[in-house]
Amino acid sequence: MTASRLLFGMSREGLLPAWLGKLHPRRATPYRTLLVILPIVIILALSGTLQFLAGTTATLILLMFCLVNLSLLVIKRREQQTTGFRVPVLIPALALISNIILMAFASRESHILAAGFIGAGLILILIHRMWSRQVNQT
């Protein structure tokens, strides 16, 4: 369900084709994204153990948290004085280190599948950018 909502939101932001951003007329659910995600989920569910899939999911989530904490460290370095909410540098640094250590506990296969998902995402981003440039040039 989360993946279908994520694709729906990305479509609404123009990051994915508009076809995915349509809601069902009566139920107001992103049914088209469900049609895309469902076969992927079924293949993944049948391809490995629950531990393998959980390890892959945990690896991807921890990687996302690593990127968030790294981003916070970069922002704090660029903007020394900010107004509003402040976080000591130690907090995102410790969180980044903790996430990296936790990722080390996932299996090598989980890391490979996570890398595959990241690669597929990067390919889709490149295709979308090339497609957007062609549309904008015409």
PDB file of C-alpha atoms in Angstrom:
ATOM      1  CA  MET A   1       0.000   0.000   0.000  1.00  0.00           C
ATOM      2  CA  THR A   2       2.793   2.398   0.847  1.00  0.00           C
ATOM      3  CA  ALA A   3       4.563   1.802  -2.456  1.00  0.00           C
ATOM      4  CA  SER A   4       1.405   2.505  -4.446  1.00  0.00           C
ATOM      5  CA  ARG A   5       0.829   5.763  -2.548  1.00  0.00           C
ATOM      6  CA  LEU A   6       4.464   6.704  -3.081  1.00  0.00           C
ATOM      7  CA  LEU A   7       4.179   6.172  -6.844  1.00  0.00           C
ATOM      8  CA  PHE A   8       0.902   8.092  -6.844  1.00  0.00           C
ATOM      9  CA  GLY A   9       2.510  11.056  -5.062  1.00  0.00           C
ATOM     10  CA  MET A  10       5.537  11.004  -7.354  1.00  0.00           C
ATOM     11  CA  SER A  11       3.208  11.033 -10.336  1.00  0.00           C
ATOM     12  CA  ARG A  12       1.312  14.009  -8.953  1.00  0.00           C
ATOM     13  CA  GLU A  13       4.643  15.843  -8.539  1.00  0.00           C
ATOM     14  CA  GLY A  14       5.545  15.158 -12.174  1.00  0.00           C
ATOM     15  CA  LEU A  15       8.319  12.669 -11.366  1.00  0.00           C
ATOM     16  CA  LEU A  16       6.462   9.750 -12.947  1.00  0.00           C
ATOM     17  CA  PRO A  17       3.970   9.596 -15.822  1.00  0.00           C
ATOM     18  CA  ALA A  18       0.621  11.264 -15.141  1.00  0.00           C
ATOM     19  CA  TRP A  19      -1.124   7.958 -15.923  1.00  0.00           C
ATOM     20  CA  LEU A  20      -0.121   6.729 -12.451  1.00  0.00           C
ATOM     21  CA  GLY A  21      -1.676   9.769 -10.774  1.00  0.00           C
ATOM     22  CA  LYS A  22      -5.291   8.858 -11.466  1.00  0.00           C
ATOM     23  CA  LEU A  23      -7.664   7.902  -8.673  1.00  0.00           C
ATOM     24  CA  HIS A  24     -10.513   5.423  -8.889  1.00  0.00           C
ATOM     25  CA  PRO A  25     -13.725   7.435  -9.497  1.00  0.00           C
ATOM     26  CA  ARG A  26     -15.709   5.831  -6.649  1.00  0.00           C
ATOM     27  CA  ARG A  27     -13.106   4.642  -4.157  1.00  0.00           C
ATOM     28  CA  ALA A  28     -10.555   7.473  -4.559  1.00  0.00           C
ATOM     29  CA  THR A  29      -7.691   4.970  -4.431  1.00  0.00           C
ATOM     30  CA  PRO A  30      -4.635   4.980  -6.697  1.00  0.00           C
ATOM     31  CA  TYR A  31      -5.703   1.794  -8.466  1.00  0.00           C
ATOM     32  CA  ARG A  32      -3.288   2.156 -11.376  1.00  0.00           C
ATOM     33  CA  THR A  33      -0.271   2.199  -9.105  1.00  0.00           C
ATOM     34  CA  LEU A  34      -1.631  -0.894  -7.377  1.00  0.00           C
ATOM     35  CA  LEU A  35      -1.659  -2.621 -10.773  1.00  0.00           C
ATOM     36  CA  VAL A  36       2.025  -1.754 -11.181  1.00  0.00           C
ATOM     37  CA  ILE A  37       3.104  -2.679  -7.644  1.00  0.00           C
ATOM     38  CA  LEU A  38       1.071  -5.873  -7.200  1.00  0.00           C
ATOM     39  CA  PRO A  39       3.040  -8.064  -9.673  1.00  0.00           C
ATOM     40  CA  ILE A  40       6.329  -6.844  -8.194  1.00  0.00           C
ATOM     41  CA  VAL A  41       5.174  -7.690  -4.673  1.00  0.00           C
ATOM     42  CA  ILE A  42       3.935 -11.122  -5.723  1.00  0.00           C
ATOM     43  CA  ILE A  43       7.240 -11.934  -7.445  1.00  0.00           C
ATOM     44  CA  LEU A  44       9.219 -10.775  -4.416  1.00  0.00           C
ATOM     45  CA  ALA A  45       6.988 -12.707  -2.003  1.00  0.00           C
ATOM     46  CA  LEU A  46       7.465 -15.904  -3.985  1.00  0.00           C
ATOM     47  CA  SER A  47      11.176 -15.435  -4.595  1.00  0.00           C
ATOM     48  CA  GLY A  48      12.621 -15.594  -1.124  1.00  0.00           C
ATOM     49  CA  THR A  49      12.130 -16.065   2.558  1.00  0.00           C
ATOM     50  CA  LEU A  50      10.493 -13.533   4.802  1.00  0.00           C
ATOM     51  CA  GLN A  51      13.858 -12.946   6.486  1.00  0.00           C
ATOM     52  CA  PHE A  52      15.444 -12.109   3.119  1.00  0.00           C
ATOM     53  CA  LEU A  53      12.702  -9.649   2.180  1.00  0.00           C
ATOM     54  CA  ALA A  54      12.722  -8.084   5.637  1.00  0.00           C
ATOM     55  CA  GLY A  55      16.507  -7.692   5.442  1.00  0.00           C
ATOM     56  CA  THR A  56      16.212  -5.969   2.080  1.00  0.00           C
ATOM     57  CA  THR A  57      13.499  -3.632   3.364  1.00  0.00           C
ATOM     58  CA  ALA A  58      15.511  -2.827   6.481  1.00  0.00           C
ATOM     59  CA  THR A  59      18.600  -2.136   4.362  1.00  0.00           C
ATOM     60  CA  LEU A  60      16.690   0.305   2.150  1.00  0.00           C
ATOM     61  CA  ILE A  61      15.092   2.083   5.112  1.00  0.00           C
ATOM     62  CA  LEU A  62      18.396   2.357   6.969  1.00  0.00           C
ATOM     63  CA  LEU A  63      20.040   3.690   3.815  1.00  0.00           C
ATOM     64  CA  MET A  64      17.325   6.320   3.570  1.00  0.00           C
ATOM     65  CA  PHE A  65      17.965   7.323   7.201  1.00  0.00           C
ATOM     66  CA  CYS A  66      21.692   7.498   6.441  1.00  0.00           C
ATOM     67  CA  LEU A  67      20.961   9.928   3.620  1.00  0.00           C
ATOM     68  CA  VAL A  68      18.700  12.032   5.842  1.00  0.00           C
ATOM     69  CA  ASN A  69      21.328  12.276   8.589  1.00  0.00           C
ATOM     70  CA  LEU A  70      24.084  12.974   6.072  1.00  0.00           C
ATOM     71  CA  SER A  71      21.931  15.727   4.559  1.00  0.00           C
ATOM     72  CA  LEU A  72      21.446  17.260   7.982  1.00  0.00           C
ATOM     73  CA  LEU A  73      25.206  17.250   8.578  1.00  0.00           C
ATOM     74  CA  VAL A  74      25.784  18.960   5.210  1.00  0.00           C
ATOM     75  CA  ILE A  75      23.118  21.573   5.952  1.00  0.00           C
ATOM     76  CA  LYS A  76      24.584  22.258   9.393  1.00  0.00           C
ATOM     77  CA  ARG A  77      28.035  22.697   7.826  1.00  0.00           C
ATOM     78  CA  ARG A  78      26.744  25.140   5.186  1.00  0.00           C
ATOM     79  CA  GLU A  79      24.469  27.140   7.474  1.00  0.00           C
ATOM     80  CA  GLN A  80      26.236  27.531  10.800  1.00  0.00           C
ATOM     81  CA  GLN A  81      23.570  29.794  12.318  1.00  0.00           C
ATOM     82  CA  THR A  82      19.930  28.967  11.723  1.00  0.00           C
ATOM     83  CA  THR A  83      16.702  30.096  13.296  1.00  0.00           C
ATOM     84  CA  GLY A  84      14.109  27.686  14.545  1.00  0.00           C
ATOM     85  CA  PHE A  85      14.713  24.070  15.447  1.00  0.00           C
ATOM     86  CA  ARG A  86      18.355  23.243  16.200  1.00  0.00           C
ATOM     87  CA  VAL A  87      20.023  19.865  16.473  1.00  0.00           C
ATOM     88  CA  PRO A  88      23.528  19.356  17.852  1.00  0.00           C
ATOM     89  CA  VAL A  89      25.941  17.923  15.252  1.00  0.00           C
ATOM     90  CA  LEU A  90      26.526  14.928  17.501  1.00  0.00           C
ATOM     91  CA  ILE A  91      22.947  13.640  17.062  1.00  0.00           C
ATOM     92  CA  PRO A  92      22.930  13.144  13.259  1.00  0.00           C
ATOM     93  CA  ALA A  93      26.556  11.949  13.371  1.00  0.00           C
ATOM     94  CA  LEU A  94      25.704   9.220  15.900  1.00  0.00           C
ATOM     95  CA  ALA A  95      22.544   8.328  13.998  1.00  0.00           C
ATOM     96  CA  LEU A  96      24.514   7.993  10.758  1.00  0.00           C
ATOM     97  CA  ILE A  97      27.095   5.735  12.386  1.00  0.00           C
ATOM     98  CA  SER A  98      24.366   3.649  14.056  1.00  0.00           C
ATOM     99  CA  ASN A  99      22.506   3.168  10.783  1.00  0.00           C
ATOM    100  CA  ILE A 100      25.669   2.070   8.989  1.00  0.00           C
ATOM    101  CA  ILE A 101      26.411  -0.450  11.757  1.00  0.00           C
ATOM    102  CA  LEU A 102      22.847  -1.802  11.633  1.00  0.00           C
ATOM    103  CA  MET A 103      23.015  -2.203   7.842  1.00  0.00           C
ATOM    104  CA  ALA A 104      26.035  -4.453   8.323  1.00  0.00           C
ATOM    105  CA  PHE A 105      23.785  -7.065   9.987  1.00  0.00           C
ATOM    106  CA  ALA A 106      21.714  -7.649   6.838  1.00  0.00           C
ATOM    107  CA  SER A 107      22.716 -10.484   4.534  1.00  0.00           C
ATOM    108  CA  ARG A 108      24.826  -9.984   1.425  1.00  0.00           C
ATOM    109  CA  GLU A 109      21.824 -11.056  -0.688  1.00  0.00           C
ATOM    110  CA  SER A 110      19.679  -8.350   0.917  1.00  0.00           C
ATOM    111  CA  HIS A 111      22.336  -5.772   0.055  1.00  0.00           C
ATOM    112  CA  ILE A 112      22.423  -7.015  -3.543  1.00  0.00           C
ATOM    113  CA  LEU A 113      18.636  -6.828  -3.937  1.00  0.00           C
ATOM    114  CA  ALA A 114      18.592  -3.370  -2.324  1.00  0.00           C
ATOM    115  CA  ALA A 115      21.304  -2.262  -4.765  1.00  0.00           C
ATOM    116  CA  GLY A 116      19.175  -3.664  -7.580  1.00  0.00           C
ATOM    117  CA  PHE A 117      16.194  -1.601  -6.464  1.00  0.00           C
ATOM    118  CA  ILE A 118      18.352   1.511  -6.213  1.00  0.00           C
ATOM    119  CA  GLY A 119      19.776   0.842  -9.683  1.00  0.00           C
ATOM    120  CA  ALA A 120      16.300   0.346 -11.139  1.00  0.00           C
ATOM    121  CA  GLY A 121      15.200   3.606  -9.531  1.00  0.00           C
ATOM    122  CA  LEU A 122      18.181   5.474 -10.958  1.00  0.00           C
ATOM    123  CA  ILE A 123      17.461   4.066 -14.425  1.00  0.00           C
ATOM    124  CA  LEU A 124      13.834   5.190 -14.162  1.00  0.00           C
ATOM    125  CA  ILE A 125      14.968   8.664 -13.117  1.00  0.00           C
ATOM    126  CA  LEU A 126      17.326   8.887 -16.110  1.00  0.00           C
ATOM    127  CA  ILE A 127      14.595   7.706 -18.493  1.00  0.00           C
ATOM    128  CA  HIS A 128      12.168  10.236 -17.054  1.00  0.00           C
ATOM    129  CA  ARG A 129      14.689  13.087 -17.385  1.00  0.00           C
ATOM    130  CA  MET A 130      15.468  12.176 -20.988  1.00  0.00           C
ATOM    131  CA  TRP A 131      11.750  11.920 -21.770  1.00  0.00           C
ATOM    132  CA  SER A 132      11.045  15.273 -20.065  1.00  0.00           C
ATOM    133  CA  ARG A 133      13.798  16.986 -22.084  1.00  0.00           C
ATOM    134  CA  GLN A 134      12.380  15.645 -25.324  1.00  0.00           C
ATOM    135  CA  VAL A 135       8.888  16.833 -24.421  1.00  0.00           C
ATOM    136  CA  ASN A 136      10.169  20.279 -23.395  1.00  0.00           C
ATOM    137  CA  GLN A 137      12.195  20.683 -26.605  1.00  0.00           C
ATOM    138  CA  THR A 138       9.182  20.085 -28.836  1.00  0.00           C
TER     139      THR A 138
END
